PDB file of N, CA and C in Angstrom:
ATOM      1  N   UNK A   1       7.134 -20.475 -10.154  1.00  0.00           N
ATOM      2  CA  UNK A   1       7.695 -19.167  -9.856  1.00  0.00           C
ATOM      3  C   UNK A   1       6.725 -18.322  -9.030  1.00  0.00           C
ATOM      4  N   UNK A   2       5.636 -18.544  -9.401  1.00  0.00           N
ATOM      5  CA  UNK A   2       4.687 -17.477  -8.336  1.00  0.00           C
ATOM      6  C   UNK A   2       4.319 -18.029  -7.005  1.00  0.00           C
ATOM      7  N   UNK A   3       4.525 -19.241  -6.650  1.00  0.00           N
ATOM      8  CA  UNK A   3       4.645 -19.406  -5.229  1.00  0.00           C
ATOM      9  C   UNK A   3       6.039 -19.336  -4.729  1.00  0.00           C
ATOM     10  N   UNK A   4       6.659 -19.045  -5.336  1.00  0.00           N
ATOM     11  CA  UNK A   4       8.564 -18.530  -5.161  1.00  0.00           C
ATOM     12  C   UNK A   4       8.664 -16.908  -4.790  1.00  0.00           C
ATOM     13  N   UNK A   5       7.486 -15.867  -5.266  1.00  0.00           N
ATOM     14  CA  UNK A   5       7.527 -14.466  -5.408  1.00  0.00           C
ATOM     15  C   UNK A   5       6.303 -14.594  -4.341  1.00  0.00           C
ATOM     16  N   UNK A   6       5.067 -15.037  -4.042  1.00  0.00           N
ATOM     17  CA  UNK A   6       4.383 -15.003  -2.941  1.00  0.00           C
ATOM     18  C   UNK A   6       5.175 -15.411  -1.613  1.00  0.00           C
ATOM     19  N   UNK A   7       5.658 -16.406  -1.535  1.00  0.00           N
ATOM     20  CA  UNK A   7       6.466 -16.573  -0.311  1.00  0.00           C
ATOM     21  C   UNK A   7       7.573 -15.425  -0.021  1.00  0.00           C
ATOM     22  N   UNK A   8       8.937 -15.123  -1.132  1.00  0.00           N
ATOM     23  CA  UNK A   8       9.358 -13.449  -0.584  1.00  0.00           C
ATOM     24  C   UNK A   8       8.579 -12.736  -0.525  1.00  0.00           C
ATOM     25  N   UNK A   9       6.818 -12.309  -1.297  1.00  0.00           N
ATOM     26  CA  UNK A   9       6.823 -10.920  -0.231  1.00  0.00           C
ATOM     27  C   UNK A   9       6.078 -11.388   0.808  1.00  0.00           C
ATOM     28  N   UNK A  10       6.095 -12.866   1.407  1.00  0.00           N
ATOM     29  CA  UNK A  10       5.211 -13.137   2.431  1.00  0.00           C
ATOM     30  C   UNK A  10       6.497 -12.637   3.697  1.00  0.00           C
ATOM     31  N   UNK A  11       7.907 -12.741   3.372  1.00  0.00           N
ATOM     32  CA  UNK A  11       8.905 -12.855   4.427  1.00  0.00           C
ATOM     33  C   UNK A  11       9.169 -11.260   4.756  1.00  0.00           C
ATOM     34  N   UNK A  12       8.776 -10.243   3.369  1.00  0.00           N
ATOM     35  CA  UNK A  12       8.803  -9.178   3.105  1.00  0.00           C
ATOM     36  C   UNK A  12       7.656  -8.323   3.793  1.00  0.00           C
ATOM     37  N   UNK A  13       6.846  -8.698   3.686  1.00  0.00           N
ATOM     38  CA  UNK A  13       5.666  -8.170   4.451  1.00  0.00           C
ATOM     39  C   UNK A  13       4.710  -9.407   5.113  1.00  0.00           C
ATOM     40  N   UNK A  14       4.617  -9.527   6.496  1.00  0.00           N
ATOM     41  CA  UNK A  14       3.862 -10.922   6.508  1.00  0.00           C
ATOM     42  C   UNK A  14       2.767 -10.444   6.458  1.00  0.00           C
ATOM     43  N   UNK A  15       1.324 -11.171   6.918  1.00  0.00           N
ATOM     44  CA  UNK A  15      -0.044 -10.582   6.689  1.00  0.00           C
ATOM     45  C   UNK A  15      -0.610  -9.605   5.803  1.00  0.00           C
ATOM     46  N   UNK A  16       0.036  -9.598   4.817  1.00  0.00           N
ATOM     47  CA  UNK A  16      -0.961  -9.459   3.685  1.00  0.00           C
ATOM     48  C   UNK A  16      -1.058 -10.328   2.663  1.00  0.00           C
ATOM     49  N   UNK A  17      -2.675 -10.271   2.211  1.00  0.00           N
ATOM     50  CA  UNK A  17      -2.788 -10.959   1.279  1.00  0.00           C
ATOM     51  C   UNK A  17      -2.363 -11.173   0.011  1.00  0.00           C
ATOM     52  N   UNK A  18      -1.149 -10.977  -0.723  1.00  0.00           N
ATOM     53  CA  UNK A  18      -0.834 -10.720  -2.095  1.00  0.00           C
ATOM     54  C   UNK A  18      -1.327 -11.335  -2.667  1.00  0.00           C
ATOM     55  N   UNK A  19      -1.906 -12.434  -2.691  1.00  0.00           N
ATOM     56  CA  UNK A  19      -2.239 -13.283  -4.014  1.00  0.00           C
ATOM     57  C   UNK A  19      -3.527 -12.854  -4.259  1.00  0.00           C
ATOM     58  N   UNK A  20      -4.233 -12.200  -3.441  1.00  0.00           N
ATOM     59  CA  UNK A  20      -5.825 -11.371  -4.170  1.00  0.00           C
ATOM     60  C   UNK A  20      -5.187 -10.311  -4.092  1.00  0.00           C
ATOM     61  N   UNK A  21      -4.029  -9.441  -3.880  1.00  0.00           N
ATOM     62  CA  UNK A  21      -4.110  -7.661  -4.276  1.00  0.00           C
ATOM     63  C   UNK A  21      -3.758  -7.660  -5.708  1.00  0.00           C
ATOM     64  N   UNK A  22      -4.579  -6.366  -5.835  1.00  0.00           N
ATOM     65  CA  UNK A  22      -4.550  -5.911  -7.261  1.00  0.00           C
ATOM     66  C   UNK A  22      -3.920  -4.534  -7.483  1.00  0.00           C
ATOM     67  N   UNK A  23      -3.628  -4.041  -6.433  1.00  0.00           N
ATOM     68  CA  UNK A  23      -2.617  -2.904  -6.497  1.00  0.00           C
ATOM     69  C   UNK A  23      -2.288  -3.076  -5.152  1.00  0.00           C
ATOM     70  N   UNK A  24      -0.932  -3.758  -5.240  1.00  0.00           N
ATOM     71  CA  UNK A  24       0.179  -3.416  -4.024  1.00  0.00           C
ATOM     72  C   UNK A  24       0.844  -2.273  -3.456  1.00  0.00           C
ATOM     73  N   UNK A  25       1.424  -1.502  -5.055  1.00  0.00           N
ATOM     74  CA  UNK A  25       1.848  -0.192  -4.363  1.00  0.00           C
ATOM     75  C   UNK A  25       1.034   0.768  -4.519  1.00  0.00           C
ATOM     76  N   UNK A  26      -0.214   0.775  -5.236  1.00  0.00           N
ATOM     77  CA  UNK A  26      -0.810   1.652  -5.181  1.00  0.00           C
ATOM     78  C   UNK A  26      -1.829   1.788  -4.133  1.00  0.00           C
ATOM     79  N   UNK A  27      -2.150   0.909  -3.310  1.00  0.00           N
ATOM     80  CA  UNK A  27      -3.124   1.130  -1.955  1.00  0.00           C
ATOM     81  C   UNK A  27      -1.694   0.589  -1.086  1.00  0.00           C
ATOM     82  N   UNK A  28      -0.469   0.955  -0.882  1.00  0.00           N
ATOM     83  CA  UNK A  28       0.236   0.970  -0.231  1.00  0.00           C
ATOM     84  C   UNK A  28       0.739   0.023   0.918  1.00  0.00           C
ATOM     85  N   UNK A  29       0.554  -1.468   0.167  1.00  0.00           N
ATOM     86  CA  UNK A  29       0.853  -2.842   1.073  1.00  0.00           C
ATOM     87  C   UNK A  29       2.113  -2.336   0.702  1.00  0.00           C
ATOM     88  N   UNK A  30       2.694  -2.122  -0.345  1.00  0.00           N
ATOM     89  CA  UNK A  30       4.643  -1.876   0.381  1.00  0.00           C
ATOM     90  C   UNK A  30       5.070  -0.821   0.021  1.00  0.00           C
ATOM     91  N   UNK A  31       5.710  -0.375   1.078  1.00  0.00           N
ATOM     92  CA  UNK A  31       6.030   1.197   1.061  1.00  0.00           C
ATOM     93  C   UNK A  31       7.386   0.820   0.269  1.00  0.00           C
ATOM     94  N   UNK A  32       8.380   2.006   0.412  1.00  0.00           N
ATOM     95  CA  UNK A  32       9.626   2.089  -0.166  1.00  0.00           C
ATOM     96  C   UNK A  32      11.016   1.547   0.202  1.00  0.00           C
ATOM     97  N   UNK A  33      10.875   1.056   1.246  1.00  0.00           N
ATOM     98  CA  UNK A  33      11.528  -0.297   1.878  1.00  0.00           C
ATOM     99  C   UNK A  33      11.294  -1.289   1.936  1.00  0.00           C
ATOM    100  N   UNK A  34      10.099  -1.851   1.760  1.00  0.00           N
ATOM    101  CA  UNK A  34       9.285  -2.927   1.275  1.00  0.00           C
ATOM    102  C   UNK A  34       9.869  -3.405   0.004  1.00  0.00           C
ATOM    103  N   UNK A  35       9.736  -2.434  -0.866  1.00  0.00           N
ATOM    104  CA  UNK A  35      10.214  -2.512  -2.394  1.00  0.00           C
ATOM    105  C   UNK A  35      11.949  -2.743  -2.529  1.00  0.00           C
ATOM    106  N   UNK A  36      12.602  -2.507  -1.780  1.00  0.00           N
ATOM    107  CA  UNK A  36      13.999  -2.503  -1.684  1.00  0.00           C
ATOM    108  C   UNK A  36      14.444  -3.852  -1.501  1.00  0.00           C
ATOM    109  N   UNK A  37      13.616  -3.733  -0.595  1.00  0.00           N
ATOM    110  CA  UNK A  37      13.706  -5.756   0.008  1.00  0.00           C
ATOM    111  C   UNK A  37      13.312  -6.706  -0.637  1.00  0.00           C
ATOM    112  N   UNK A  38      11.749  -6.447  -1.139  1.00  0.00           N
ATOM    113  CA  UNK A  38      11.418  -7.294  -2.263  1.00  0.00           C
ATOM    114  C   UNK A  38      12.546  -7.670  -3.737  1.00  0.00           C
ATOM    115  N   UNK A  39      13.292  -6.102  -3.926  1.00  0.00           N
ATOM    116  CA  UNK A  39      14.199  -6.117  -5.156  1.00  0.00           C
ATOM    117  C   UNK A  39      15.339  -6.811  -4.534  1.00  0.00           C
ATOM    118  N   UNK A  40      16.136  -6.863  -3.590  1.00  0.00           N
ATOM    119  CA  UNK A  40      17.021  -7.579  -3.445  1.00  0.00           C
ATOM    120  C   UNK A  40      16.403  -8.721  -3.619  1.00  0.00           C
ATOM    121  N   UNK A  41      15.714  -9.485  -2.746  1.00  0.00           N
ATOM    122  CA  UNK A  41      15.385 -11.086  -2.380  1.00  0.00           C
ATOM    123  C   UNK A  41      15.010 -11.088  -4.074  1.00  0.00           C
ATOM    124  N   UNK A  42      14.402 -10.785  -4.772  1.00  0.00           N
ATOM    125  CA  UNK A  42      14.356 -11.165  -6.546  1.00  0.00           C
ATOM    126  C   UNK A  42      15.525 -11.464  -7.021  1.00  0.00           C
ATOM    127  N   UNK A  43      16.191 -10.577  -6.848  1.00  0.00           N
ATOM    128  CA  UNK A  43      17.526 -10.654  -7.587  1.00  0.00           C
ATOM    129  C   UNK A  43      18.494 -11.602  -7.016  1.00  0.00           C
ATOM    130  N   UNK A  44      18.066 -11.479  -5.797  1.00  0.00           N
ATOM    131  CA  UNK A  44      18.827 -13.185  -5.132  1.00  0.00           C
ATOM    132  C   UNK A  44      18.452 -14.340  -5.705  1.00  0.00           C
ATOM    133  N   UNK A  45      17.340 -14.715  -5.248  1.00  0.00           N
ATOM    134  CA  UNK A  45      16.555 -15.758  -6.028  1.00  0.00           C
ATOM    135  C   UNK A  45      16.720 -16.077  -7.243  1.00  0.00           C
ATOM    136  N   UNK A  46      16.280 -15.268  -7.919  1.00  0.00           N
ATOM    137  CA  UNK A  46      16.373 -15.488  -9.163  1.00  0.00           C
ATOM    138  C   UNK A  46      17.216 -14.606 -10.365  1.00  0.00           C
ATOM    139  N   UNK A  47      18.934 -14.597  -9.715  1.00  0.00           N
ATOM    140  CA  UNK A  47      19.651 -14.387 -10.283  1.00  0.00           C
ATOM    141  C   UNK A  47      19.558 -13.500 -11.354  1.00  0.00           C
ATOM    142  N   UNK A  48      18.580 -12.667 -10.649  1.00  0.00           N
ATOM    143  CA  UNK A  48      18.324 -11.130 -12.169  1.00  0.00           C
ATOM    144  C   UNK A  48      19.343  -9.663 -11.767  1.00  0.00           C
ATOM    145  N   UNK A  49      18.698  -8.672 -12.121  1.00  0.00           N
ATOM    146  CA  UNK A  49      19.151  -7.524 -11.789  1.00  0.00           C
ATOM    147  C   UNK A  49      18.120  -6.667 -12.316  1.00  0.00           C
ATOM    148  N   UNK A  50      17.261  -6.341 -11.200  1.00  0.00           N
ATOM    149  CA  UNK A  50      15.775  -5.619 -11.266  1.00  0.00           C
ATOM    150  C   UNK A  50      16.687  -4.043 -11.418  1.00  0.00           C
ATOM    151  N   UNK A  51      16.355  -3.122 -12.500  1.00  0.00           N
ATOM    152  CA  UNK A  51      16.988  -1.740 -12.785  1.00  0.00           C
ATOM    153  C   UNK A  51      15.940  -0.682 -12.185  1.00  0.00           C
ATOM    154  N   UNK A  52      16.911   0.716 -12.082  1.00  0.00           N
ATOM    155  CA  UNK A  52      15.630   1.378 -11.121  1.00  0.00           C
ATOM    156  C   UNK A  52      14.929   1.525 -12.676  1.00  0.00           C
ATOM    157  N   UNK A  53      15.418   1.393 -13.895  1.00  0.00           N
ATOM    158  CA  UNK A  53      13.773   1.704 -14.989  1.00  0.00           C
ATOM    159  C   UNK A  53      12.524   0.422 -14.807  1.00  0.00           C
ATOM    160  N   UNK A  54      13.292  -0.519 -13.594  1.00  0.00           N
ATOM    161  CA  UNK A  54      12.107  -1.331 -13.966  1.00  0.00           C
ATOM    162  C   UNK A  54      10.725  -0.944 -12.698  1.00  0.00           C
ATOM    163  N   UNK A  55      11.473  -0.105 -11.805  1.00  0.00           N
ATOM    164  CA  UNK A  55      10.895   0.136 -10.618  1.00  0.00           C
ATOM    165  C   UNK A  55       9.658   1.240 -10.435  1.00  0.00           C
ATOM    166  N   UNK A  56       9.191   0.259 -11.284  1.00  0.00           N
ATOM    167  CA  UNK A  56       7.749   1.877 -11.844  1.00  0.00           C
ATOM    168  C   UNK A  56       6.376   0.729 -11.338  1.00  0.00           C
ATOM    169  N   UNK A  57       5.335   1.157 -10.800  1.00  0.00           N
ATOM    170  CA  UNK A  57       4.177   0.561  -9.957  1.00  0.00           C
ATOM    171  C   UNK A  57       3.656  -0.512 -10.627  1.00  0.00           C
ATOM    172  N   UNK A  58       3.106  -0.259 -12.355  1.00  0.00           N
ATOM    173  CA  UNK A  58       3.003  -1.307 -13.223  1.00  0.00           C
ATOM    174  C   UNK A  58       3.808  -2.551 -13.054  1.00  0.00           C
ATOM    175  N   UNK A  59       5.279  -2.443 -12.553  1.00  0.00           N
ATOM    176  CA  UNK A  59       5.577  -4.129 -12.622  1.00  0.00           C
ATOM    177  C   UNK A  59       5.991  -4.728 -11.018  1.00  0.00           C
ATOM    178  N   UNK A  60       5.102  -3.691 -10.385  1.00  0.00           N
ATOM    179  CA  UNK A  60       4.884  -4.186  -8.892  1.00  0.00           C
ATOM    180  C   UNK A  60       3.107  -4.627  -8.388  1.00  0.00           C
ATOM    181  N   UNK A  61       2.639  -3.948  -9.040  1.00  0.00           N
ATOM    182  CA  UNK A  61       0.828  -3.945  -8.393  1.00  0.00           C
ATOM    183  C   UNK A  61       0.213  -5.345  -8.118  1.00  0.00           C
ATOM    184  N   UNK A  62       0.901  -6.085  -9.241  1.00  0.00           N
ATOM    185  CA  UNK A  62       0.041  -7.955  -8.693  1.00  0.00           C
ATOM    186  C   UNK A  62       1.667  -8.894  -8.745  1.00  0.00           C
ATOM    187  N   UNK A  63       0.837  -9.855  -8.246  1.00  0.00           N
ATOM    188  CA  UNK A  63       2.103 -10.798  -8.201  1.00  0.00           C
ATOM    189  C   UNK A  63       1.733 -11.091  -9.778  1.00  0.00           C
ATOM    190  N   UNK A  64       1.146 -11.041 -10.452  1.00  0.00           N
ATOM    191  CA  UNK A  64       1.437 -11.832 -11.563  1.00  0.00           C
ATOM    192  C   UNK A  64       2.666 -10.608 -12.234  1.00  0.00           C
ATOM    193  N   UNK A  65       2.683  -9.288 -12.404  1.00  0.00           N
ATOM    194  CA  UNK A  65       3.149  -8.248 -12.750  1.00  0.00           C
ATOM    195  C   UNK A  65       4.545  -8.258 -12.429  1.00  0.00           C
ATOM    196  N   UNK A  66       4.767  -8.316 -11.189  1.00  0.00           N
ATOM    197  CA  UNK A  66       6.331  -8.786 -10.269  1.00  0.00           C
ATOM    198  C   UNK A  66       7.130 -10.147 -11.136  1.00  0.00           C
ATOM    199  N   UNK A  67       6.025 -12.084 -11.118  1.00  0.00           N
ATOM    200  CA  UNK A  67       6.556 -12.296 -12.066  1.00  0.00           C
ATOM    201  C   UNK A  67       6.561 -12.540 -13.570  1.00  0.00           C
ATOM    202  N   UNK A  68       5.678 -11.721 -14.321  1.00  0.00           N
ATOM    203  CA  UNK A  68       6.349 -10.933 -15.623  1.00  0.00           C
ATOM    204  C   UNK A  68       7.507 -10.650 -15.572  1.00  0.00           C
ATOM    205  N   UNK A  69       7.477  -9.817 -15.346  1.00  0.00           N
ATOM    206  CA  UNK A  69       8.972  -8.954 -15.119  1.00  0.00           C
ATOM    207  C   UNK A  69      10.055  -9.520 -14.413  1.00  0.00           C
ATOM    208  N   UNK A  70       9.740 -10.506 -13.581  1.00  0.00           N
ATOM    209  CA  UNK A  70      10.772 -11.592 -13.561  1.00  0.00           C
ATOM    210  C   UNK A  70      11.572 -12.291 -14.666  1.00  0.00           C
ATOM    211  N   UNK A  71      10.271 -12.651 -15.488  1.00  0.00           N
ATOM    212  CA  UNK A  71      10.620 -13.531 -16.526  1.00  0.00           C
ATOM    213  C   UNK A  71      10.908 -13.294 -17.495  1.00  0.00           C
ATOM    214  N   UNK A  72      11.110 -12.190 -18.097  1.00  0.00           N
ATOM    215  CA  UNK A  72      11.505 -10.943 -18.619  1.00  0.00           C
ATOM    216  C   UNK A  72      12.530 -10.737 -18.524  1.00  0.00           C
ATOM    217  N   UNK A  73      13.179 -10.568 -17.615  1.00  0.00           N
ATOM    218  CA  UNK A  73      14.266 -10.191 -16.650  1.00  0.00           C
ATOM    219  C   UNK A  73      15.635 -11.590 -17.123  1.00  0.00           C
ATOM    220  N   UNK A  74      14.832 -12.739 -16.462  1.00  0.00           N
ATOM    221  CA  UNK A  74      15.289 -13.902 -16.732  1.00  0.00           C
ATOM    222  C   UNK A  74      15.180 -14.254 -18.512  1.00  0.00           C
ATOM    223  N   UNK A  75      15.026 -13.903 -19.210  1.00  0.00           N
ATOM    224  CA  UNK A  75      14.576 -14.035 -20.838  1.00  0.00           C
ATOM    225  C   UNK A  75      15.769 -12.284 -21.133  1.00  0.00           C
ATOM    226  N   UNK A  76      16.224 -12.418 -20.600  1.00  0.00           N
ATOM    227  CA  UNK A  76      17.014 -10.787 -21.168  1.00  0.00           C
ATOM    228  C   UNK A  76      18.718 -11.276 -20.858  1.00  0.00           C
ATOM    229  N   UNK A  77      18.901 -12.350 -20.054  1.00  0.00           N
ATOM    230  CA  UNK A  77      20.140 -12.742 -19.211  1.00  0.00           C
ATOM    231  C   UNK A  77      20.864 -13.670 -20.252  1.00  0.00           C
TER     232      UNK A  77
END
């Protein structure tokens, strides 16, 4: 799964490094369209439905955080 969530936000944002950031939205690798896109392509993929309560910085800042909350997500379905 985490080379499944590195590759969308690689299509999502190319050239950055996600797999060493440690705060994505908080030093601002994805702005608020970034995040829109990222939430669709999740919810495509992996057949979830990301809620705006889930859309808080904590389950965006690392890829491991994104999939948590994937799996979470997927463990709630």
């Amino acid at each position: 799964m985490m080379e499944t969530v590195l590759e969308i936000l690689a299509k999502v944002k190319p050239n950055v490094d996600f797999k060493n950031a440690t705060a994505i939205v908080d030093d601002g690798l994805l702005d608020s369209m970034d995040i829109v896109m990222l939430v669709g392509e999740l919810n495509d993929e992996f057949d979830i439905e990301i809620q705006v309560t889930d859309l808080v910085p904590e389950n965006f800042n690392t890829v491991d955080a994104i999939v948590k909350m994937v799996e979470r997500l997927e463990d709630e379905d």
